[in-house]
Amino acid sequence: MRLISNKALREFAARQRESGGPLQAWRKLIEGNNFEGYADLRRVFNSVDKVGDYFVFNIAGNRYRLIAAIHFNTQTLYVRAVLTHAEYDHWRA
């Protein structure tokens, strides 16, 4: 799967330094797999949730949330936001 964009991950890691390693590990799993749908995604990321049109990934033991739009037909994942857990709670409200 193709990730758009790693820049969002790097920018978040600059703010939250301890997130860099877990975010890049997540990126490698995304880029190293092809996912045909949500079921395939859950096999690799068992804590991913579908919230509306977005997929929400728990990163670093649920310390961070990554919100993504995924187009399975083109194997493209768009990072919409990377948030702390508190920022995510505010985003959902």
mmCIF file of N, CA, C and O in Angstrom:
data_model
loop_
_atom_site.group_PDB
_atom_site.id
_atom_site.type_symbol
_atom_site.label_atom_id
_atom_site.label_comp_id
_atom_site.label_asym_id
_atom_site.label_seq_id
_atom_site.Cartn_x
_atom_site.Cartn_y
_atom_site.Cartn_z
ATOM 1 N N MET A 1 0.845 -1.173 0.000
ATOM 2 C CA MET A 1 0.000 0.000 0.000
ATOM 3 C C MET A 1 0.887 1.232 0.000
ATOM 4 O O MET A 1 1.951 1.249 0.618
ATOM 5 N N ARG A 2 0.449 2.245 -0.664
ATOM 6 C CA ARG A 2 1.203 3.497 -0.771
ATOM 7 C C ARG A 2 0.700 4.481 0.284
ATOM 8 O O ARG A 2 -0.505 4.702 0.419
ATOM 9 N N LEU A 3 1.618 5.079 1.011
ATOM 10 C CA LEU A 3 1.292 6.028 2.078
ATOM 11 C C LEU A 3 1.469 7.454 1.587
ATOM 12 O O LEU A 3 2.515 7.806 1.038
ATOM 13 N N ILE A 4 0.449 8.276 1.809
ATOM 14 C CA ILE A 4 0.496 9.706 1.506
ATOM 15 C C ILE A 4 0.164 10.418 2.819
ATOM 16 O O ILE A 4 -0.959 10.343 3.276
ATOM 17 N N SER A 5 0.979 11.001 3.557
ATOM 18 C CA SER A 5 2.375 11.231 3.321
ATOM 19 C C SER A 5 3.154 10.994 4.604
ATOM 20 O O SER A 5 2.649 11.230 5.701
ATOM 21 N N ASN A 6 4.391 10.585 4.441
ATOM 22 C CA ASN A 6 5.278 10.370 5.578
ATOM 23 C C ASN A 6 5.614 11.695 6.261
ATOM 24 O O ASN A 6 5.982 11.728 7.430
ATOM 25 N N LYS A 7 5.464 12.799 5.560
ATOM 26 C CA LYS A 7 5.737 14.118 6.121
ATOM 27 C C LYS A 7 4.876 14.375 7.364
ATOM 28 O O LYS A 7 5.363 14.918 8.358
ATOM 29 N N ALA A 8 3.620 13.981 7.322
ATOM 30 C CA ALA A 8 2.740 14.167 8.484
ATOM 31 C C ALA A 8 3.253 13.393 9.690
ATOM 32 O O ALA A 8 3.181 13.875 10.825
ATOM 33 N N LEU A 9 3.802 12.202 9.452
ATOM 34 C CA LEU A 9 4.353 11.400 10.544
ATOM 35 C C LEU A 9 5.596 12.068 11.121
ATOM 36 O O LEU A 9 5.764 12.144 12.345
ATOM 37 N N ARG A 10 6.457 12.555 10.247
ATOM 38 C CA ARG A 10 7.688 13.232 10.707
ATOM 39 C C ARG A 10 7.377 14.510 11.469
ATOM 40 O O ARG A 10 8.008 14.808 12.483
ATOM 41 N N GLU A 11 6.407 15.278 10.996
ATOM 42 C CA GLU A 11 6.039 16.521 11.676
ATOM 43 C C GLU A 11 5.472 16.245 13.069
ATOM 44 O O GLU A 11 5.782 16.953 14.024
ATOM 45 N N PHE A 12 4.646 15.215 13.190
ATOM 46 C CA PHE A 12 4.108 14.867 14.505
ATOM 47 C C PHE A 12 5.228 14.399 15.422
ATOM 48 O O PHE A 12 5.269 14.765 16.600
ATOM 49 N N ALA A 13 6.141 13.598 14.893
ATOM 50 C CA ALA A 13 7.265 13.091 15.691
ATOM 51 C C ALA A 13 8.169 14.227 16.164
ATOM 52 O O ALA A 13 8.799 14.116 17.216
ATOM 53 N N ALA A 14 8.231 15.312 15.424
ATOM 54 C CA ALA A 14 9.014 16.468 15.862
ATOM 55 C C ALA A 14 8.377 17.106 17.102
ATOM 56 O O ALA A 14 9.082 17.619 17.969
ATOM 57 N N ARG A 15 7.050 17.039 17.196
ATOM 58 C CA ARG A 15 6.337 17.574 18.371
ATOM 59 C C ARG A 15 6.329 16.583 19.523
ATOM 60 O O ARG A 15 6.426 16.959 20.671
ATOM 61 N N GLN A 16 6.153 15.320 19.201
ATOM 62 C CA GLN A 16 6.062 14.239 20.189
ATOM 63 C C GLN A 16 7.191 13.257 19.893
ATOM 64 O O GLN A 16 6.999 12.266 19.201
ATOM 65 N N ARG A 17 8.359 13.547 20.392
ATOM 66 C CA ARG A 17 9.577 12.818 20.005
ATOM 67 C C ARG A 17 9.486 11.305 20.190
ATOM 68 O O ARG A 17 9.991 10.552 19.376
ATOM 69 N N GLU A 18 8.843 10.842 21.234
ATOM 70 C CA GLU A 18 8.771 9.397 21.489
ATOM 71 C C GLU A 18 7.855 8.665 20.514
ATOM 72 O O GLU A 18 7.810 7.443 20.492
ATOM 73 N N SER A 19 7.140 9.403 19.666
ATOM 74 C CA SER A 19 6.241 8.768 18.701
ATOM 75 C C SER A 19 6.944 8.362 17.410
ATOM 76 O O SER A 19 6.394 7.581 16.629
ATOM 77 N N GLY A 20 8.139 8.868 17.174
ATOM 78 C CA GLY A 20 8.821 8.637 15.899
ATOM 79 C C GLY A 20 9.024 7.172 15.561
ATOM 80 O O GLY A 20 8.691 6.726 14.457
ATOM 81 N N GLY A 21 9.566 6.398 16.486
ATOM 82 C CA GLY A 21 9.809 4.975 16.238
ATOM 83 C C GLY A 21 8.532 4.198 15.959
ATOM 84 O O GLY A 21 8.434 3.493 14.944
ATOM 85 N N PRO A 22 7.514 4.323 16.834
ATOM 86 C CA PRO A 22 6.257 3.608 16.571
ATOM 87 C C PRO A 22 5.573 4.031 15.271
ATOM 88 O O PRO A 22 5.013 3.185 14.567
ATOM 89 N N LEU A 23 5.625 5.307 14.927
ATOM 90 C CA LEU A 23 4.998 5.752 13.677
ATOM 91 C C LEU A 23 5.713 5.179 12.460
ATOM 92 O O LEU A 23 5.069 4.759 11.496
ATOM 93 N N GLN A 24 7.033 5.123 12.491
ATOM 94 C CA GLN A 24 7.768 4.568 11.351
ATOM 95 C C GLN A 24 7.590 3.054 11.263
ATOM 96 O O GLN A 24 7.542 2.496 10.162
ATOM 97 N N ALA A 25 7.455 2.382 12.411
ATOM 98 C CA ALA A 25 7.172 0.940 12.395
ATOM 99 C C ALA A 25 5.794 0.696 11.768
ATOM 100 O O ALA A 25 5.614 -0.235 10.968
ATOM 101 N N TRP A 26 4.813 1.530 12.108
ATOM 102 C CA TRP A 26 3.471 1.436 11.527
ATOM 103 C C TRP A 26 3.547 1.651 10.012
ATOM 104 O O TRP A 26 2.948 0.908 9.240
ATOM 105 N N ARG A 27 4.312 2.669 9.594
ATOM 106 C CA ARG A 27 4.463 2.973 8.165
ATOM 107 C C ARG A 27 5.026 1.781 7.403
ATOM 108 O O ARG A 27 4.548 1.425 6.324
ATOM 109 N N LYS A 28 6.027 1.132 7.971
ATOM 110 C CA LYS A 28 6.633 -0.019 7.299
ATOM 111 C C LYS A 28 5.635 -1.158 7.130
ATOM 112 O O LYS A 28 5.626 -1.846 6.097
ATOM 113 N N LEU A 29 4.785 -1.364 8.121
ATOM 114 C CA LEU A 29 3.744 -2.399 7.996
ATOM 115 C C LEU A 29 2.738 -2.036 6.912
ATOM 116 O O LEU A 29 2.311 -2.892 6.137
ATOM 117 N N ILE A 30 2.350 -0.778 6.863
ATOM 118 C CA ILE A 30 1.408 -0.327 5.830
ATOM 119 C C ILE A 30 2.017 -0.515 4.444
ATOM 120 O O ILE A 30 1.418 -1.096 3.546
ATOM 121 N N GLU A 31 3.236 -0.011 4.267
ATOM 122 C CA GLU A 31 3.859 -0.050 2.946
ATOM 123 C C GLU A 31 4.267 -1.457 2.525
ATOM 124 O O GLU A 31 4.399 -1.728 1.335
ATOM 125 N N GLY A 32 4.413 -2.359 3.476
ATOM 126 C CA GLY A 32 4.839 -3.710 3.156
ATOM 127 C C GLY A 32 3.699 -4.680 2.887
ATOM 128 O O GLY A 32 3.941 -5.868 2.675
ATOM 129 N N ASN A 33 2.472 -4.182 2.897
ATOM 130 C CA ASN A 33 1.313 -5.058 2.700
ATOM 131 C C ASN A 33 0.359 -4.485 1.669
ATOM 132 O O ASN A 33 0.320 -3.280 1.434
ATOM 133 N N ASN A 34 -0.438 -5.370 1.100
ATOM 134 C CA ASN A 34 -1.587 -4.990 0.288
ATOM 135 C C ASN A 34 -2.816 -5.410 1.064
ATOM 136 O O ASN A 34 -2.881 -6.536 1.568
ATOM 137 N N PHE A 35 -3.766 -4.513 1.188
ATOM 138 C CA PHE A 35 -4.989 -4.786 1.927
ATOM 139 C C PHE A 35 -6.171 -4.700 0.976
ATOM 140 O O PHE A 35 -6.362 -3.683 0.318
ATOM 141 N N GLU A 36 -6.946 -5.774 0.916
ATOM 142 C CA GLU A 36 -8.102 -5.782 0.022
ATOM 143 C C GLU A 36 -9.320 -5.123 0.646
ATOM 144 O O GLU A 36 -10.240 -4.732 -0.051
ATOM 145 N N GLY A 37 -9.320 -5.015 1.963
ATOM 146 C CA GLY A 37 -10.453 -4.406 2.652
ATOM 147 C C GLY A 37 -10.192 -4.329 4.143
ATOM 148 O O GLY A 37 -9.086 -4.636 4.627
ATOM 149 N N TYR A 38 -11.223 -3.932 4.866
ATOM 150 C CA TYR A 38 -11.121 -3.736 6.309
ATOM 151 C C TYR A 38 -10.708 -5.026 7.024
ATOM 152 O O TYR A 38 -9.895 -4.994 7.954
ATOM 153 N N ALA A 39 -11.217 -6.163 6.600
ATOM 154 C CA ALA A 39 -10.873 -7.437 7.251
ATOM 155 C C ALA A 39 -9.372 -7.713 7.145
ATOM 156 O O ALA A 39 -8.747 -8.144 8.125
ATOM 157 N N ASP A 40 -8.787 -7.458 5.982
ATOM 158 C CA ASP A 40 -7.339 -7.632 5.816
ATOM 159 C C ASP A 40 -6.571 -6.670 6.716
ATOM 160 O O ASP A 40 -5.562 -7.040 7.316
ATOM 161 N N LEU A 41 -7.046 -5.452 6.807
ATOM 162 C CA LEU A 41 -6.407 -4.452 7.654
ATOM 163 C C LEU A 41 -6.417 -4.889 9.114
ATOM 164 O O LEU A 41 -5.428 -4.770 9.820
ATOM 165 N N ARG A 42 -7.540 -5.454 9.567
ATOM 166 C CA ARG A 42 -7.668 -5.904 10.957
ATOM 167 C C ARG A 42 -6.781 -7.102 11.267
ATOM 168 O O ARG A 42 -6.417 -7.306 12.420
ATOM 169 N N ARG A 43 -6.428 -7.876 10.265
ATOM 170 C CA ARG A 43 -5.531 -9.005 10.503
ATOM 171 C C ARG A 43 -4.137 -8.528 10.915
ATOM 172 O O ARG A 43 -3.460 -9.172 11.700
ATOM 173 N N VAL A 44 -3.717 -7.400 10.385
ATOM 174 C CA VAL A 44 -2.397 -6.849 10.701
ATOM 175 C C VAL A 44 -2.480 -5.869 11.875
ATOM 176 O O VAL A 44 -1.627 -5.865 12.748
ATOM 177 N N PHE A 45 -3.537 -5.057 11.905
ATOM 178 C CA PHE A 45 -3.736 -4.051 12.955
ATOM 179 C C PHE A 45 -5.036 -4.380 13.676
ATOM 180 O O PHE A 45 -6.098 -3.864 13.315
ATOM 181 N N ASN A 46 -4.963 -5.223 14.686
ATOM 182 C CA ASN A 46 -6.200 -5.701 15.317
ATOM 183 C C ASN A 46 -6.954 -4.624 16.087
ATOM 184 O O ASN A 46 -8.112 -4.821 16.442
ATOM 185 N N SER A 47 -6.343 -3.475 16.330
ATOM 186 C CA SER A 47 -7.047 -2.427 17.070
ATOM 187 C C SER A 47 -7.540 -1.294 16.170
ATOM 188 O O SER A 47 -8.033 -0.284 16.675
ATOM 189 N N VAL A 48 -7.426 -1.435 14.863
ATOM 190 C CA VAL A 48 -7.902 -0.380 13.969
ATOM 191 C C VAL A 48 -9.428 -0.332 14.016
ATOM 192 O O VAL A 48 -10.097 -1.362 14.099
ATOM 193 N N ASP A 49 -9.965 0.876 14.014
ATOM 194 C CA ASP A 49 -11.418 1.085 14.025
ATOM 195 C C ASP A 49 -11.824 1.894 12.811
ATOM 196 O O ASP A 49 -11.078 2.742 12.335
ATOM 197 N N LYS A 50 -13.034 1.644 12.342
ATOM 198 C CA LYS A 50 -13.607 2.438 11.257
ATOM 199 C C LYS A 50 -14.547 3.443 11.908
ATOM 200 O O LYS A 50 -15.471 3.075 12.618
ATOM 201 N N VAL A 51 -14.261 4.725 11.711
ATOM 202 C CA VAL A 51 -15.071 5.806 12.270
ATOM 203 C C VAL A 51 -15.531 6.667 11.107
ATOM 204 O O VAL A 51 -14.757 7.436 10.548
ATOM 205 N N GLY A 52 -16.786 6.506 10.721
ATOM 206 C CA GLY A 52 -17.282 7.205 9.538
ATOM 207 C C GLY A 52 -16.545 6.720 8.318
ATOM 208 O O GLY A 52 -16.442 5.520 8.066
ATOM 209 N N ASP A 53 -15.982 7.659 7.565
ATOM 210 C CA ASP A 53 -15.221 7.318 6.354
ATOM 211 C C ASP A 53 -13.747 7.078 6.635
ATOM 212 O O ASP A 53 -12.981 6.808 5.710
ATOM 213 N N TYR A 54 -13.332 7.214 7.884
ATOM 214 C CA TYR A 54 -11.918 7.133 8.236
ATOM 215 C C TYR A 54 -11.589 5.861 9.010
ATOM 216 O O TYR A 54 -12.463 5.242 9.607
ATOM 217 N N PHE A 55 -10.299 5.544 9.011
ATOM 218 C CA PHE A 55 -9.778 4.440 9.804
ATOM 219 C C PHE A 55 -8.879 5.051 10.872
ATOM 220 O O PHE A 55 -8.059 5.917 10.580
ATOM 221 N N VAL A 56 -9.062 4.600 12.118
ATOM 222 C CA VAL A 56 -8.309 5.146 13.242
ATOM 223 C C VAL A 56 -7.414 4.045 13.802
ATOM 224 O O VAL A 56 -7.900 2.988 14.220
ATOM 225 N N PHE A 57 -6.113 4.319 13.791
ATOM 226 C CA PHE A 57 -5.111 3.376 14.270
ATOM 227 C C PHE A 57 -4.601 3.832 15.630
ATOM 228 O O PHE A 57 -4.338 5.021 15.833
ATOM 229 N N ASN A 58 -4.457 2.885 16.550
ATOM 230 C CA ASN A 58 -3.804 3.152 17.827
ATOM 231 C C ASN A 58 -2.305 2.965 17.614
ATOM 232 O O ASN A 58 -1.872 1.942 17.102
ATOM 233 N N ILE A 59 -1.529 3.952 18.034
ATOM 234 C CA ILE A 59 -0.082 3.923 17.863
ATOM 235 C C ILE A 59 0.564 3.981 19.245
ATOM 236 O O ILE A 59 0.110 4.736 20.113
ATOM 237 N N ALA A 60 1.616 3.205 19.435
ATOM 238 C CA ALA A 60 2.404 3.212 20.682
ATOM 239 C C ALA A 60 1.536 2.894 21.895
ATOM 240 O O ALA A 60 1.488 3.647 22.852
ATOM 241 N N GLY A 61 0.844 1.763 21.829
ATOM 242 C CA GLY A 61 0.046 1.347 22.972
ATOM 243 C C GLY A 61 -1.094 2.294 23.285
ATOM 244 O O GLY A 61 -1.407 2.532 24.443
ATOM 245 N N ASN A 62 -1.687 2.875 22.253
ATOM 246 C CA ASN A 62 -2.846 3.750 22.375
ATOM 247 C C ASN A 62 -2.485 5.149 22.899
ATOM 248 O O ASN A 62 -3.353 5.890 23.331
ATOM 249 N N ARG A 63 -1.217 5.513 22.857
ATOM 250 C CA ARG A 63 -0.820 6.867 23.270
ATOM 251 C C ARG A 63 -1.161 7.884 22.190
ATOM 252 O O ARG A 63 -1.387 9.057 22.482
ATOM 253 N N TYR A 64 -1.180 7.435 20.941
ATOM 254 C CA TYR A 64 -1.438 8.324 19.810
ATOM 255 C C TYR A 64 -2.482 7.685 18.906
ATOM 256 O O TYR A 64 -2.651 6.469 18.895
ATOM 257 N N ARG A 65 -3.154 8.532 18.141
ATOM 258 C CA ARG A 65 -4.135 8.051 17.173
ATOM 259 C C ARG A 65 -3.784 8.608 15.814
ATOM 260 O O ARG A 65 -3.497 9.793 15.669
ATOM 261 N N LEU A 66 -3.819 7.740 14.828
ATOM 262 C CA LEU A 66 -3.576 8.133 13.449
ATOM 263 C C LEU A 66 -4.876 7.949 12.690
ATOM 264 O O LEU A 66 -5.469 6.872 12.726
ATOM 265 N N ILE A 67 -5.326 9.010 12.049
ATOM 266 C CA ILE A 67 -6.579 8.987 11.294
ATOM 267 C C ILE A 67 -6.231 8.988 9.813
ATOM 268 O O ILE A 67 -5.457 9.837 9.347
ATOM 269 N N ALA A 68 -6.790 8.030 9.097
ATOM 270 C CA ALA A 68 -6.437 7.862 7.691
ATOM 271 C C ALA A 68 -7.669 7.588 6.837
ATOM 272 O O ALA A 68 -8.638 6.996 7.305
ATOM 273 N N ALA A 69 -7.583 8.023 5.604
ATOM 274 C CA ALA A 69 -8.550 7.636 4.573
ATOM 275 C C ALA A 69 -7.843 6.599 3.716
ATOM 276 O O ALA A 69 -6.685 6.793 3.329
ATOM 277 N N ILE A 70 -8.527 5.503 3.457
ATOM 278 C CA ILE A 70 -7.905 4.429 2.684
ATOM 279 C C ILE A 70 -8.759 4.120 1.455
ATOM 280 O O ILE A 70 -9.971 3.935 1.566
ATOM 281 N N HIS A 71 -8.085 4.061 0.330
ATOM 282 C CA HIS A 71 -8.720 3.658 -0.923
ATOM 283 C C HIS A 71 -8.133 2.299 -1.287
ATOM 284 O O HIS A 71 -7.038 2.217 -1.851
ATOM 285 N N PHE A 72 -8.856 1.254 -0.937
ATOM 286 C CA PHE A 72 -8.354 -0.099 -1.153
ATOM 287 C C PHE A 72 -8.196 -0.409 -2.635
ATOM 288 O O PHE A 72 -7.286 -1.141 -3.015
ATOM 289 N N ASN A 73 -9.040 0.154 -3.483
ATOM 290 C CA ASN A 73 -8.975 -0.135 -4.919
ATOM 291 C C ASN A 73 -7.694 0.388 -5.563
ATOM 292 O O ASN A 73 -7.201 -0.187 -6.525
ATOM 293 N N THR A 74 -7.131 1.468 -5.018
ATOM 294 C CA THR A 74 -5.879 2.005 -5.553
ATOM 295 C C THR A 74 -4.697 1.741 -4.624
ATOM 296 O O THR A 74 -3.577 2.192 -4.920
ATOM 297 N N GLN A 75 -4.953 1.058 -3.515
ATOM 298 C CA GLN A 75 -3.904 0.749 -2.524
ATOM 299 C C GLN A 75 -3.199 2.026 -2.057
ATOM 300 O O GLN A 75 -1.971 2.107 -2.019
ATOM 301 N N THR A 76 -4.015 3.024 -1.697
ATOM 302 C CA THR A 76 -3.486 4.303 -1.245
ATOM 303 C C THR A 76 -4.078 4.665 0.102
ATOM 304 O O THR A 76 -5.290 4.574 0.298
ATOM 305 N N LEU A 77 -3.216 5.075 1.027
ATOM 306 C CA LEU A 77 -3.630 5.513 2.355
ATOM 307 C C LEU A 77 -3.209 6.963 2.518
ATOM 308 O O LEU A 77 -2.047 7.306 2.307
ATOM 309 N N TYR A 78 -4.170 7.817 2.861
ATOM 310 C CA TYR A 78 -3.923 9.235 3.090
ATOM 311 C C TYR A 78 -3.983 9.511 4.586
ATOM 312 O O TYR A 78 -5.011 9.269 5.219
ATOM 313 N N VAL A 79 -2.888 10.011 5.148
ATOM 314 C CA VAL A 79 -2.871 10.378 6.565
ATOM 315 C C VAL A 79 -3.612 11.702 6.698
ATOM 316 O O VAL A 79 -3.215 12.711 6.103
ATOM 317 N N ARG A 80 -4.696 11.696 7.457
ATOM 318 C CA ARG A 80 -5.471 12.911 7.689
ATOM 319 C C ARG A 80 -4.996 13.652 8.923
ATOM 320 O O ARG A 80 -4.987 14.868 8.959
ATOM 321 N N ALA A 81 -4.607 12.904 9.962
ATOM 322 C CA ALA A 81 -4.136 13.532 11.199
ATOM 323 C C ALA A 81 -3.421 12.497 12.049
ATOM 324 O O ALA A 81 -3.737 11.312 11.995
ATOM 325 N N VAL A 82 -2.464 12.972 12.819
ATOM 326 C CA VAL A 82 -1.838 12.181 13.865
ATOM 327 C C VAL A 82 -2.025 13.007 15.127
ATOM 328 O O VAL A 82 -1.642 14.182 15.174
ATOM 329 N N LEU A 83 -2.636 12.404 16.136
ATOM 330 C CA LEU A 83 -3.048 13.145 17.329
ATOM 331 C C LEU A 83 -2.650 12.415 18.600
ATOM 332 O O LEU A 83 -2.543 11.184 18.598
ATOM 333 N N THR A 84 -2.474 13.176 19.664
ATOM 334 C CA THR A 84 -2.366 12.538 20.970
ATOM 335 C C THR A 84 -3.746 12.018 21.325
ATOM 336 O O THR A 84 -4.744 12.376 20.689
ATOM 337 N N HIS A 85 -3.827 11.195 22.349
ATOM 338 C CA HIS A 85 -5.128 10.661 22.743
ATOM 339 C C HIS A 85 -6.073 11.794 23.138
ATOM 340 O O HIS A 85 -7.254 11.802 22.776
ATOM 341 N N ALA A 86 -5.563 12.788 23.861
ATOM 342 C CA ALA A 86 -6.394 13.934 24.275
ATOM 343 C C ALA A 86 -6.869 14.743 23.068
ATOM 344 O O ALA A 86 -8.033 15.164 23.014
ATOM 345 N N GLU A 87 -5.990 14.972 22.093
ATOM 346 C CA GLU A 87 -6.378 15.691 20.880
ATOM 347 C C GLU A 87 -7.441 14.915 20.114
ATOM 348 O O GLU A 87 -8.385 15.501 19.553
ATOM 349 N N TYR A 88 -7.323 13.598 20.094
ATOM 350 C CA TYR A 88 -8.307 12.759 19.402
ATOM 351 C C TYR A 88 -9.676 12.884 20.064
ATOM 352 O O TYR A 88 -10.687 12.999 19.375
ATOM 353 N N ASP A 89 -9.706 12.867 21.401
ATOM 354 C CA ASP A 89 -10.983 13.017 22.103
ATOM 355 C C ASP A 89 -11.639 14.340 21.741
ATOM 356 O O ASP A 89 -12.842 14.406 21.540
ATOM 357 N N HIS A 90 -10.859 15.394 21.631
ATOM 358 C CA HIS A 90 -11.376 16.703 21.241
ATOM 359 C C HIS A 90 -11.855 16.682 19.791
ATOM 360 O O HIS A 90 -12.889 17.256 19.448
ATOM 361 N N TRP A 91 -11.118 16.013 18.900
ATOM 362 C CA TRP A 91 -11.474 15.910 17.487
ATOM 363 C C TRP A 91 -12.811 15.199 17.312
ATOM 364 O O TRP A 91 -13.630 15.606 16.490
ATOM 365 N N ARG A 92 -13.039 14.161 18.110
ATOM 366 C CA ARG A 92 -14.288 13.392 17.989
ATOM 367 C C ARG A 92 -15.488 14.175 18.479
ATOM 368 O O ARG A 92 -16.599 13.938 18.041
ATOM 369 N N ALA A 93 -15.268 15.096 19.413
ATOM 370 C CA ALA A 93 -16.394 15.860 20.006
ATOM 371 C C ALA A 93 -16.934 16.909 19.110
ATOM 372 O O ALA A 93 -17.241 17.030 18.097
#
